[in-house]
């Protein structure tokens, strides 16, 4: 039976949702560092501290991400579009081109990111053509740098200090 859902249209519709941009990193069993650009990030829980990200089964590093124990999620700052592009498409060693440090488990953290989360795998749920990786945050850093945005296949940033009206809403 043919699906009534057109995948291209669905991708476009999903793309209406404005997101930030992250780089998800880990290490292979042989020690090689791998990473990909992801906007499927979401915070999940404060107690316990959980986040999620969804690697697709088309990634060259999919098996590594679906099976590794330690990960990091780096929320890119607004001036890090080049890094997003490297981790979305460059086929060589992405880490040679991007300054980074290693966390205590040897997982790369991207320099200059707005926030960095070192994580241990909590659960991996294969779901359709992606896998939902739910990770427990073991340590993190954050800055007041504005994040890079993404919508409809394009990066955007609000601009330093933002032209946007800011309504402060405390979330309980
Ligand atoms: C802004 C942006 C967000 C992306 N988000 C995801 C994502 O959440 N999950 C995913 O699997 N791929 C995502 N991708 C695509 C991957 O970054 C890309 O396919 C991957 O880096 C290719 O790596 P590979 O050559 O090692 O397979 C995104 C790409 C961009 C530009």
CSV table of N, CA and C and ligand atoms in Angstrom, one decimal:
chain,number,residue,atom,x,y,z
A,1,UNK,N,0.8,-1.2,0.0
A,1,UNK,CA,0.0,0.0,0.0
A,1,UNK,C,0.9,1.3,0.0
A,2,UNK,N,0.5,2.2,-0.8
A,2,UNK,CA,1.3,3.4,-0.9
A,2,UNK,C,1.0,4.3,0.3
A,3,UNK,N,2.0,4.9,1.0
A,3,UNK,CA,1.7,5.7,2.1
A,3,UNK,C,1.1,7.1,1.6
A,4,UNK,N,0.1,7.6,2.3
A,4,UNK,CA,-0.4,8.9,1.9
A,4,UNK,C,0.5,10.1,2.3
A,5,UNK,N,1.6,9.7,3.0
A,5,UNK,CA,2.5,10.8,3.4
A,5,UNK,C,3.7,10.9,2.4
A,6,UNK,N,3.8,12.1,1.9
A,6,UNK,CA,5.0,12.4,1.0
A,6,UNK,C,6.2,12.7,1.9
A,7,UNK,N,7.2,11.9,1.9
A,7,UNK,CA,8.4,12.1,2.8
A,7,UNK,C,9.0,13.5,2.6
A,8,UNK,N,9.1,14.0,1.3
A,8,UNK,CA,9.7,15.3,1.1
A,8,UNK,C,8.9,16.4,1.8
A,9,UNK,N,7.5,16.3,1.6
A,9,UNK,CA,6.7,17.3,2.2
A,9,UNK,C,6.7,17.3,3.7
A,10,UNK,N,6.8,16.0,4.2
A,10,UNK,CA,6.9,15.9,5.7
A,10,UNK,C,8.1,16.5,6.2
A,11,UNK,N,9.3,16.3,5.5
A,11,UNK,CA,10.5,16.9,5.9
A,11,UNK,C,10.4,18.4,6.0
A,12,UNK,N,9.8,18.9,4.9
A,12,UNK,CA,9.6,20.4,4.9
A,12,UNK,C,8.7,20.9,6.0
A,13,UNK,N,7.7,20.1,6.3
A,13,UNK,CA,6.8,20.5,7.4
A,13,UNK,C,7.5,20.4,8.7
A,14,UNK,N,8.2,19.4,9.0
A,14,UNK,CA,9.0,19.3,10.2
A,14,UNK,C,10.0,20.4,10.3
A,15,UNK,N,10.5,20.9,9.2
A,15,UNK,CA,11.5,21.9,9.1
A,15,UNK,C,11.0,23.3,9.5
A,16,UNK,N,9.6,23.4,9.6
A,16,UNK,CA,9.0,24.7,10.1
A,16,UNK,C,9.4,24.9,11.5
A,17,UNK,N,9.7,23.9,12.3
A,17,UNK,CA,10.0,24.0,13.7
A,17,UNK,C,11.4,24.6,13.9
A,18,UNK,N,11.5,25.8,14.5
A,18,UNK,CA,12.8,26.4,14.7
A,18,UNK,C,13.5,25.6,15.8
A,19,UNK,N,14.8,25.4,15.6
A,19,UNK,CA,15.6,24.6,16.6
A,19,UNK,C,16.9,25.3,16.7
A,20,UNK,N,17.7,24.9,17.7
A,20,UNK,CA,19.1,25.2,17.8
A,20,UNK,C,19.8,24.1,17.0
A,21,UNK,N,21.2,24.2,17.1
A,21,UNK,CA,22.0,23.2,16.3
A,21,UNK,C,23.1,22.7,17.3
A,22,UNK,N,23.2,21.4,17.3
A,22,UNK,CA,24.2,20.7,18.2
A,22,UNK,C,25.2,19.9,17.4
A,23,UNK,N,26.3,19.6,18.0
A,23,UNK,CA,27.2,18.6,17.5
A,23,UNK,C,27.3,17.5,18.5
A,24,UNK,N,26.9,16.3,18.1
A,24,UNK,CA,26.9,15.1,19.0
A,24,UNK,C,28.2,14.4,18.7
A,25,UNK,N,29.0,14.0,19.8
A,25,UNK,CA,30.3,13.4,19.6
A,25,UNK,C,30.4,12.1,20.4
A,26,UNK,N,31.3,11.2,20.0
A,26,UNK,CA,31.6,10.1,20.8
A,26,UNK,C,33.0,9.5,20.3
A,27,UNK,N,33.4,8.4,20.8
A,27,UNK,CA,34.6,7.8,20.3
A,27,UNK,C,34.3,6.3,20.0
A,28,UNK,N,34.9,5.9,18.9
A,28,UNK,CA,34.7,4.5,18.5
A,28,UNK,C,35.5,3.6,19.4
A,29,UNK,N,35.3,2.3,19.3
A,29,UNK,CA,36.0,1.3,20.1
A,29,UNK,C,37.5,1.4,19.8
A,30,UNK,N,37.9,1.8,18.6
A,30,UNK,CA,39.3,1.9,18.3
A,30,UNK,C,39.9,3.3,18.7
A,31,UNK,N,39.1,4.1,19.3
A,31,UNK,CA,39.6,5.4,19.8
A,31,UNK,C,39.3,6.6,18.8
A,32,UNK,N,38.9,6.3,17.6
A,32,UNK,CA,38.6,7.4,16.7
A,32,UNK,C,37.4,8.2,17.1
A,33,UNK,N,37.6,9.5,16.9
A,33,UNK,CA,36.5,10.4,17.3
A,33,UNK,C,35.5,10.6,16.2
A,34,UNK,N,34.2,10.5,16.5
A,34,UNK,CA,33.2,10.8,15.5
A,34,UNK,C,32.2,11.8,16.0
A,35,UNK,N,31.5,12.4,15.0
A,35,UNK,CA,30.5,13.4,15.4
A,35,UNK,C,29.7,13.8,14.3
A,36,UNK,N,28.4,14.3,14.6
A,36,UNK,CA,27.5,14.7,13.5
A,36,UNK,C,26.7,15.9,14.0
A,37,UNK,N,26.3,16.7,13.1
A,37,UNK,CA,25.4,17.9,13.4
A,37,UNK,C,24.0,17.3,13.6
A,38,UNK,N,23.4,17.8,14.7
A,38,UNK,CA,22.0,17.4,15.0
A,38,UNK,C,21.1,18.5,15.5
A,39,UNK,N,19.9,18.6,15.0
A,39,UNK,CA,18.9,19.5,15.6
A,39,UNK,C,17.8,18.8,16.2
A,40,UNK,N,18.0,17.4,16.4
A,40,UNK,CA,16.9,16.6,17.0
A,40,UNK,C,17.1,16.6,18.6
A,41,UNK,N,18.0,17.5,19.1
A,41,UNK,CA,18.2,17.6,20.5
A,41,UNK,C,16.9,18.0,21.3
A,42,UNK,N,16.7,17.4,22.4
A,42,UNK,CA,15.7,18.0,23.4
A,42,UNK,C,16.2,17.7,24.8
A,43,UNK,N,15.9,18.6,25.7
A,43,UNK,CA,16.0,18.3,27.1
A,43,UNK,C,14.9,17.4,27.4
A,44,UNK,N,15.1,16.5,28.4
A,44,UNK,CA,14.0,15.5,28.8
A,44,UNK,C,13.6,15.6,30.2
A,45,UNK,N,14.6,15.6,31.1
A,45,UNK,CA,14.3,15.6,32.5
A,45,UNK,C,15.4,16.3,33.3
A,46,UNK,N,15.0,16.9,34.4
A,46,UNK,CA,16.0,17.5,35.3
A,46,UNK,C,16.5,16.5,36.4
A,47,UNK,N,15.5,15.7,36.9
A,47,UNK,CA,15.9,14.7,37.9
A,47,UNK,C,15.2,13.4,37.6
A,48,UNK,N,16.0,12.5,37.1
A,48,UNK,CA,17.4,12.5,36.8
A,48,UNK,C,17.7,13.4,35.6
A,49,UNK,N,18.9,13.9,35.4
A,49,UNK,CA,19.2,14.8,34.3
A,49,UNK,C,19.3,14.1,33.0
A,50,UNK,N,18.3,14.2,32.1
A,50,UNK,CA,18.3,13.5,30.8
A,50,UNK,C,18.1,14.4,29.7
A,51,UNK,N,18.7,14.0,28.6
A,51,UNK,CA,18.5,14.7,27.3
A,51,UNK,C,18.3,13.7,26.2
A,52,UNK,N,17.9,14.1,25.0
A,52,UNK,CA,17.8,13.1,23.9
A,52,UNK,C,18.3,13.7,22.6
A,53,UNK,N,18.7,12.8,21.8
A,53,UNK,CA,19.1,13.2,20.4
A,53,UNK,C,18.9,12.0,19.5
A,54,UNK,N,18.6,12.2,18.2
A,54,UNK,CA,18.2,11.1,17.3
A,54,UNK,C,19.2,11.0,16.2
A,55,UNK,N,20.1,10.1,16.2
A,55,UNK,CA,20.9,9.8,15.0
A,55,UNK,C,20.1,9.0,14.0
A,56,UNK,N,20.3,9.3,12.8
A,56,UNK,CA,19.6,8.5,11.7
A,56,UNK,C,20.4,7.3,11.2
A,57,UNK,N,19.7,6.3,10.7
A,57,UNK,CA,20.4,5.1,10.3
A,57,UNK,C,21.3,5.3,9.1
A,58,UNK,N,21.2,6.5,8.5
A,58,UNK,CA,22.0,6.8,7.3
A,58,UNK,C,23.4,7.3,7.6
A,59,UNK,N,23.6,7.6,8.9
A,59,UNK,CA,24.9,8.1,9.3
A,59,UNK,C,26.0,7.1,9.2
A,60,UNK,N,27.2,7.5,8.7
A,60,UNK,CA,28.3,6.6,8.7
A,60,UNK,C,28.7,6.1,10.1
A,61,UNK,N,28.4,6.9,11.1
A,61,UNK,CA,28.7,6.6,12.5
A,61,UNK,C,27.5,6.1,13.3
A,62,UNK,N,26.5,5.6,12.6
A,62,UNK,CA,25.3,5.2,13.3
A,62,UNK,C,25.5,4.1,14.3
A,63,UNK,N,26.2,3.0,13.8
A,63,UNK,CA,26.5,1.9,14.7
A,63,UNK,C,27.2,2.3,16.0
A,64,UNK,N,28.2,3.2,15.8
A,64,UNK,CA,29.0,3.7,16.9
A,64,UNK,C,28.0,4.4,17.9
A,65,UNK,N,27.2,5.3,17.4
A,65,UNK,CA,26.3,6.0,18.3
A,65,UNK,C,25.3,5.1,18.9
A,66,UNK,N,24.8,4.2,18.2
A,66,UNK,CA,23.7,3.3,18.7
A,66,UNK,C,24.3,2.4,19.8
A,67,UNK,N,25.6,2.2,19.9
A,67,UNK,CA,26.2,1.2,20.8
A,67,UNK,C,27.2,1.8,21.8
A,68,UNK,N,27.6,3.1,21.7
A,68,UNK,CA,28.6,3.6,22.6
A,68,UNK,C,28.0,4.0,24.0
A,69,UNK,N,28.8,4.1,25.0
A,69,UNK,CA,28.3,4.4,26.3
A,69,UNK,C,28.4,5.9,26.6
A,70,UNK,N,29.5,6.5,26.1
A,70,UNK,CA,29.7,7.9,26.5
A,70,UNK,C,29.6,8.8,25.3
A,71,UNK,N,28.9,9.9,25.5
A,71,UNK,CA,28.6,10.9,24.4
A,71,UNK,C,28.8,12.3,24.9
A,72,UNK,N,28.9,13.2,24.0
A,72,UNK,CA,28.8,14.6,24.4
A,72,UNK,C,27.8,15.3,23.4
A,73,UNK,N,27.1,16.3,23.9
A,73,UNK,CA,26.2,17.1,23.1
A,73,UNK,C,26.7,18.6,23.3
A,74,UNK,N,27.1,19.2,22.2
A,74,UNK,CA,27.6,20.6,22.2
A,74,UNK,C,26.6,21.5,21.5
A,75,UNK,N,26.0,22.5,22.2
A,75,UNK,CA,25.1,23.4,21.6
A,75,UNK,C,25.9,24.5,21.0
A,76,UNK,N,25.8,24.7,19.6
A,76,UNK,CA,26.6,25.6,18.9
A,76,UNK,C,26.2,27.1,19.2
A,77,UNK,N,27.2,27.9,19.3
A,77,UNK,CA,27.0,29.4,19.4
A,77,UNK,C,26.7,30.0,18.0
A,78,UNK,N,26.1,31.2,18.0
A,78,UNK,CA,25.6,31.8,16.8
A,78,UNK,C,26.7,32.0,15.7
A,79,UNK,N,28.0,32.0,16.1
A,79,UNK,CA,29.1,32.2,15.1
A,79,UNK,C,29.7,30.9,14.7
A,80,UNK,N,29.0,29.8,14.9
A,80,UNK,CA,29.6,28.5,14.6
A,80,UNK,C,29.0,27.7,13.5
A,81,UNK,N,28.4,28.5,12.5
A,81,UNK,CA,27.8,27.8,11.4
A,81,UNK,C,28.8,27.0,10.6
A,82,UNK,N,30.0,27.4,10.5
A,82,UNK,CA,31.0,26.7,9.7
A,82,UNK,C,31.2,25.3,10.4
A,83,UNK,N,31.2,25.2,11.7
A,83,UNK,CA,31.3,24.0,12.4
A,83,UNK,C,30.1,23.1,12.1
A,84,UNK,N,28.9,23.7,12.1
A,84,UNK,CA,27.7,22.9,11.8
A,84,UNK,C,27.9,22.3,10.4
A,85,UNK,N,28.4,23.0,9.4
A,85,UNK,CA,28.6,22.5,8.1
A,85,UNK,C,29.6,21.4,8.0
A,86,UNK,N,30.7,21.6,8.7
A,86,UNK,CA,31.8,20.6,8.7
A,86,UNK,C,31.2,19.2,9.2
A,87,UNK,N,30.4,19.3,10.4
A,87,UNK,CA,29.9,18.1,10.9
A,87,UNK,C,28.7,17.5,10.2
A,88,UNK,N,28.2,18.3,9.2
A,88,UNK,CA,27.1,17.8,8.5
A,88,UNK,C,27.5,17.2,7.2
A,89,UNK,N,28.7,17.6,6.7
A,89,UNK,CA,29.1,17.1,5.3
A,89,UNK,C,30.5,16.8,5.0
A,90,UNK,N,31.5,17.3,5.8
A,90,UNK,CA,32.9,17.1,5.5
A,90,UNK,C,33.2,15.6,5.7
A,91,UNK,N,33.8,15.0,4.7
A,91,UNK,CA,34.0,13.5,4.8
A,91,UNK,C,35.4,13.1,5.4
A,92,UNK,N,36.3,14.1,5.6
A,92,UNK,CA,37.6,13.8,6.2
A,92,UNK,C,37.5,13.8,7.7
A,93,UNK,N,38.6,13.9,8.4
A,93,UNK,CA,38.6,14.0,9.9
A,93,UNK,C,38.1,15.3,10.3
A,94,UNK,N,36.9,15.3,10.8
A,94,UNK,CA,36.2,16.6,11.2
A,94,UNK,C,36.9,17.3,12.3
A,95,UNK,N,37.5,16.5,13.2
A,95,UNK,CA,38.1,17.0,14.4
A,95,UNK,C,39.5,17.8,14.1
A,96,UNK,N,40.1,17.5,13.0
A,96,UNK,CA,41.3,18.2,12.6
A,96,UNK,C,40.9,19.7,12.3
A,97,UNK,N,39.7,19.9,11.8
A,97,UNK,CA,39.3,21.2,11.4
A,97,UNK,C,38.7,22.1,12.5
A,98,UNK,N,38.3,21.4,13.6
A,98,UNK,CA,37.5,22.1,14.7
A,98,UNK,C,38.2,22.0,16.0
A,99,UNK,N,38.6,23.1,16.6
A,99,UNK,CA,39.2,23.1,18.0
A,99,UNK,C,38.3,22.4,19.0
A,100,UNK,N,38.9,21.6,19.8
A,100,UNK,CA,38.1,20.8,20.8
A,100,UNK,C,39.0,20.4,21.9
A,101,UNK,N,38.4,20.0,23.0
A,101,UNK,CA,39.1,19.4,24.2
A,101,UNK,C,38.4,18.1,24.5
A,102,UNK,N,39.1,17.3,25.3
A,102,UNK,CA,38.5,16.0,25.6
A,102,UNK,C,37.9,16.1,27.0
A,103,UNK,N,36.7,15.5,27.2
A,103,UNK,CA,36.2,15.4,28.6
A,103,UNK,C,36.9,14.3,29.3
A,104,UNK,N,36.5,14.1,30.6
A,104,UNK,CA,37.3,13.1,31.4
A,104,UNK,C,37.2,11.6,30.8
A,105,UNK,N,36.2,11.4,30.0
A,105,UNK,CA,36.1,10.0,29.3
A,105,UNK,C,36.7,10.0,28.0
A,106,UNK,N,37.4,11.1,27.6
A,106,UNK,CA,38.0,11.2,26.3
A,106,UNK,C,37.1,11.5,25.1
A,107,UNK,N,35.9,12.0,25.4
A,107,UNK,CA,34.9,12.4,24.4
A,107,UNK,C,35.1,13.8,24.0
A,108,UNK,N,35.2,14.2,22.7
A,108,UNK,CA,35.5,15.6,22.4
A,108,UNK,C,34.4,16.6,22.7
A,109,UNK,N,34.8,17.7,23.2
A,109,UNK,CA,33.9,18.8,23.5
A,109,UNK,C,34.3,20.0,22.6
A,110,UNK,N,33.4,20.6,21.8
A,110,UNK,CA,33.7,21.6,20.9
A,110,UNK,C,34.0,23.0,21.6
A,111,UNK,N,35.2,23.6,21.3
A,111,UNK,CA,35.5,24.9,21.9
A,111,UNK,C,34.5,25.9,21.4
A,112,UNK,N,34.2,26.8,22.3
A,112,UNK,CA,33.4,28.0,21.9
A,112,UNK,C,31.9,27.7,21.9
A,113,UNK,N,31.5,26.4,22.2
A,113,UNK,CA,30.0,26.1,22.2
A,113,UNK,C,29.3,26.9,23.3
A,114,UNK,N,28.0,27.1,23.0
A,114,UNK,CA,27.2,27.8,24.0
A,114,UNK,C,27.0,27.0,25.3
A,115,UNK,N,27.0,25.7,25.1
A,115,UNK,CA,26.9,24.7,26.2
A,115,UNK,C,27.4,23.4,25.8
A,116,UNK,N,27.9,22.7,26.7
A,116,UNK,CA,28.5,21.3,26.5
A,116,UNK,C,28.0,20.4,27.5
A,117,UNK,N,27.5,19.2,27.1
A,117,UNK,CA,27.0,18.2,28.0
A,117,UNK,C,27.7,16.9,27.8
A,118,UNK,N,28.4,16.4,28.9
A,118,UNK,CA,29.0,15.0,28.8
A,118,UNK,C,27.9,14.1,29.4
A,119,UNK,N,27.7,13.0,28.7
A,119,UNK,CA,26.6,12.1,29.0
A,119,UNK,C,27.0,10.6,29.0
A,120,UNK,N,26.2,9.8,29.8
A,120,UNK,CA,26.3,8.4,29.7
A,120,UNK,C,25.0,7.9,29.2
A,121,UNK,N,25.1,6.8,28.4
A,121,UNK,CA,23.9,6.3,27.7
A,121,UNK,C,22.9,5.8,28.8
A,122,UNK,N,21.7,6.3,28.7
A,122,UNK,CA,20.6,5.8,29.6
A,122,UNK,C,19.8,4.7,28.8
A,123,UNK,N,19.4,5.1,27.6
A,123,UNK,CA,18.6,4.1,26.8
A,123,UNK,C,18.7,4.5,25.3
A,124,UNK,N,18.7,3.5,24.5
A,124,UNK,CA,18.7,3.7,23.0
A,124,UNK,C,17.5,3.0,22.4
A,125,UNK,N,16.6,3.7,21.8
A,125,UNK,CA,15.4,3.1,21.3
A,125,UNK,C,15.3,3.3,19.8
A,126,UNK,N,15.6,2.2,19.0
A,126,UNK,CA,15.5,2.3,17.6
A,126,UNK,C,14.0,2.7,17.2
A,127,UNK,N,13.9,3.7,16.4
A,127,UNK,CA,12.6,4.2,16.1
A,127,UNK,C,12.5,4.6,14.6
A,128,UNK,N,11.8,3.8,13.8
A,128,UNK,CA,11.8,4.2,12.4
A,128,UNK,C,13.2,4.2,11.8
A,129,UNK,N,13.4,5.3,11.0
A,129,UNK,CA,14.8,5.4,10.4
A,129,UNK,C,15.8,6.1,11.3
A,130,UNK,N,15.4,6.4,12.5
A,130,UNK,CA,16.3,7.0,13.5
A,130,UNK,C,16.4,6.2,14.8
A,131,UNK,N,17.2,6.6,15.7
A,131,UNK,CA,17.3,5.9,17.0
A,131,UNK,C,17.2,7.1,18.0
A,132,UNK,N,16.3,6.9,19.0
A,132,UNK,CA,16.2,7.9,20.1
A,132,UNK,C,17.2,7.5,21.1
A,133,UNK,N,18.3,8.3,21.3
A,133,UNK,CA,19.3,8.1,22.3
A,133,UNK,C,18.9,9.0,23.5
A,134,UNK,N,18.6,8.3,24.6
A,134,UNK,CA,18.4,9.1,25.8
A,134,UNK,C,19.6,9.0,26.7
A,135,UNK,N,20.2,10.1,27.1
A,135,UNK,CA,21.5,10.1,27.7
A,135,UNK,C,21.3,10.8,29.1
A,136,UNK,N,22.1,10.3,30.1
A,136,UNK,CA,22.1,11.0,31.4
A,136,UNK,C,23.3,11.9,31.4
A,137,UNK,N,23.1,13.2,31.8
A,137,UNK,CA,24.1,14.2,31.9
A,137,UNK,C,25.0,13.9,33.1
A,138,UNK,N,26.3,13.8,32.9
A,138,UNK,CA,27.2,13.6,34.0
A,138,UNK,C,28.0,14.8,34.4
A,139,UNK,N,28.2,15.7,33.4
A,139,UNK,CA,28.7,17.1,33.7
A,139,UNK,C,28.4,18.0,32.6
A,140,UNK,N,28.4,19.3,32.8
A,140,UNK,CA,28.1,20.2,31.8
A,140,UNK,C,28.7,21.6,32.0
A,141,UNK,N,28.8,22.4,31.0
A,141,UNK,CA,29.2,23.8,31.1
A,141,UNK,C,28.2,24.6,30.3
A,142,UNK,N,28.1,25.8,30.6
A,142,UNK,CA,27.2,26.7,29.8
A,142,UNK,C,27.7,28.1,29.9
A,143,UNK,N,27.4,28.9,28.9
A,143,UNK,CA,27.9,30.3,28.8
A,143,UNK,C,26.7,31.1,28.5
A,144,UNK,N,26.8,32.5,28.4
A,144,UNK,CA,25.7,33.3,28.0
A,144,UNK,C,25.7,33.6,26.5
A,145,UNK,N,26.5,32.8,25.7
A,145,UNK,CA,26.6,33.0,24.3
A,145,UNK,C,25.3,32.6,23.6
A,146,UNK,N,24.8,33.4,22.7
A,146,UNK,CA,23.6,33.1,22.0
A,146,UNK,C,23.8,31.9,21.1
A,147,UNK,N,22.8,31.1,21.0
A,147,UNK,CA,22.9,29.8,20.1
A,147,UNK,C,22.6,30.1,18.7
A,148,UNK,N,23.1,29.2,17.8
A,148,UNK,CA,22.8,29.2,16.4
A,148,UNK,C,21.4,28.6,16.2
A,149,UNK,N,20.6,29.2,15.3
A,149,UNK,CA,19.3,28.6,15.0
A,149,UNK,C,19.2,28.0,13.7
A,150,UNK,N,18.2,27.2,13.5
A,150,UNK,CA,18.0,26.5,12.2
A,150,UNK,C,16.5,26.4,11.9
A,151,UNK,N,16.1,26.7,10.7
A,151,UNK,CA,14.7,26.6,10.3
A,151,UNK,C,14.6,26.5,8.8
A,152,UNK,N,13.8,25.6,8.3
A,152,UNK,CA,13.5,25.5,6.9
A,152,UNK,C,14.8,25.3,6.1
A,153,UNK,N,15.8,24.6,6.6
A,153,UNK,CA,17.0,24.3,5.9
A,153,UNK,C,18.0,25.4,5.9
A,154,UNK,N,17.8,26.4,6.7
A,154,UNK,CA,18.7,27.6,6.8
A,154,UNK,C,19.1,27.9,8.3
A,155,UNK,N,20.3,28.3,8.4
A,155,UNK,CA,20.7,28.8,9.7
A,155,UNK,C,20.3,30.2,10.0
A,156,UNK,N,20.0,30.5,11.2
A,156,UNK,CA,19.7,31.9,11.5
A,156,UNK,C,20.3,32.3,12.9
A,157,UNK,N,20.5,33.5,13.1
A,157,UNK,CA,20.8,33.9,14.5
A,157,UNK,C,20.1,35.2,14.9
A,158,UNK,N,19.8,35.3,16.1
A,158,UNK,CA,18.9,36.4,16.5
A,158,UNK,C,19.7,37.7,16.5
A,159,UNK,N,21.1,37.6,16.6
A,159,UNK,CA,21.9,38.9,16.7
A,159,UNK,C,22.3,39.1,18.1
A,160,UNK,N,23.5,39.7,18.2
A,160,UNK,CA,24.0,40.0,19.6
A,160,UNK,C,23.0,40.7,20.4
A,161,UNK,N,22.7,40.3,21.6
A,161,UNK,CA,21.7,40.8,22.5
A,161,UNK,C,20.3,40.8,22.0
A,162,UNK,N,20.1,40.4,20.7
A,162,UNK,CA,18.8,40.1,20.1
A,162,UNK,C,18.0,41.4,19.9
A,163,UNK,N,17.4,41.4,18.7
A,163,UNK,CA,16.4,42.5,18.4
A,163,UNK,C,15.1,42.0,18.9
A,164,UNK,N,15.0,40.7,19.2
A,164,UNK,CA,13.7,40.1,19.5
A,164,UNK,C,13.3,40.7,20.9
A,165,UNK,N,12.0,40.8,21.0
A,165,UNK,CA,11.3,41.2,22.2
A,165,UNK,C,11.6,40.1,23.2
A,166,UNK,N,12.0,40.4,24.4
A,166,UNK,CA,12.2,39.3,25.3
A,166,UNK,C,11.2,39.3,26.4
A,167,UNK,N,10.3,38.4,26.5
A,167,UNK,CA,9.3,38.2,27.6
A,167,UNK,C,9.9,37.2,28.5
A,168,UNK,N,10.2,37.5,29.7
A,168,UNK,CA,10.8,36.5,30.6
A,168,UNK,C,9.6,35.7,31.3
A,169,UNK,N,9.6,34.4,31.0
A,169,UNK,CA,8.6,33.6,31.5
A,169,UNK,C,9.3,32.5,32.3
A,170,UNK,N,9.1,32.5,33.6
A,170,UNK,CA,9.7,31.5,34.5
A,170,UNK,C,9.0,30.2,34.2
A,171,UNK,N,9.7,29.1,33.9
A,171,UNK,CA,9.1,27.8,33.7
A,171,UNK,C,9.2,27.0,35.0
A,172,UNK,N,8.1,26.5,35.5
A,172,UNK,CA,8.1,25.7,36.7
A,172,UNK,C,8.5,24.2,36.4
B,1,LIG,C1,21.1,21.6,10.9
B,1,LIG,C2,21.3,20.1,10.7
B,1,LIG,C3,20.6,19.2,11.6
B,1,LIG,C4,20.8,17.9,11.5
B,1,LIG,N1,20.2,17.0,12.4
B,1,LIG,C5,20.3,15.7,12.3
B,1,LIG,C6,19.8,14.8,13.3
B,1,LIG,O1,19.2,15.3,14.3
B,1,LIG,N2,20.0,13.5,13.2
B,1,LIG,C7,20.7,13.0,12.1
B,1,LIG,O2,20.9,11.8,12.1
B,1,LIG,N3,21.3,13.8,11.2
B,1,LIG,C8,21.1,15.1,11.2
B,1,LIG,N4,21.6,15.9,10.3
B,1,LIG,C9,22.4,15.3,9.2
B,1,LIG,C10,23.8,14.9,9.7
B,1,LIG,O3,24.5,15.9,10.3
B,1,LIG,C11,24.6,14.4,8.5
B,1,LIG,O4,23.9,13.5,7.7
B,1,LIG,C12,25.9,13.7,9.0
B,1,LIG,O5,26.8,14.6,9.6
B,1,LIG,C13,26.6,13.0,7.8
B,1,LIG,O6,27.6,12.3,8.5
B,1,LIG,P1,28.3,11.1,7.8
B,1,LIG,O7,28.9,11.6,6.5
B,1,LIG,O8,29.3,10.6,8.8
B,1,LIG,O9,27.2,10.0,7.5
B,1,LIG,C14,21.5,17.3,10.4
B,1,LIG,C15,22.2,18.2,9.5
B,1,LIG,C16,22.0,19.6,9.6
B,1,LIG,C17,22.7,20.5,8.7
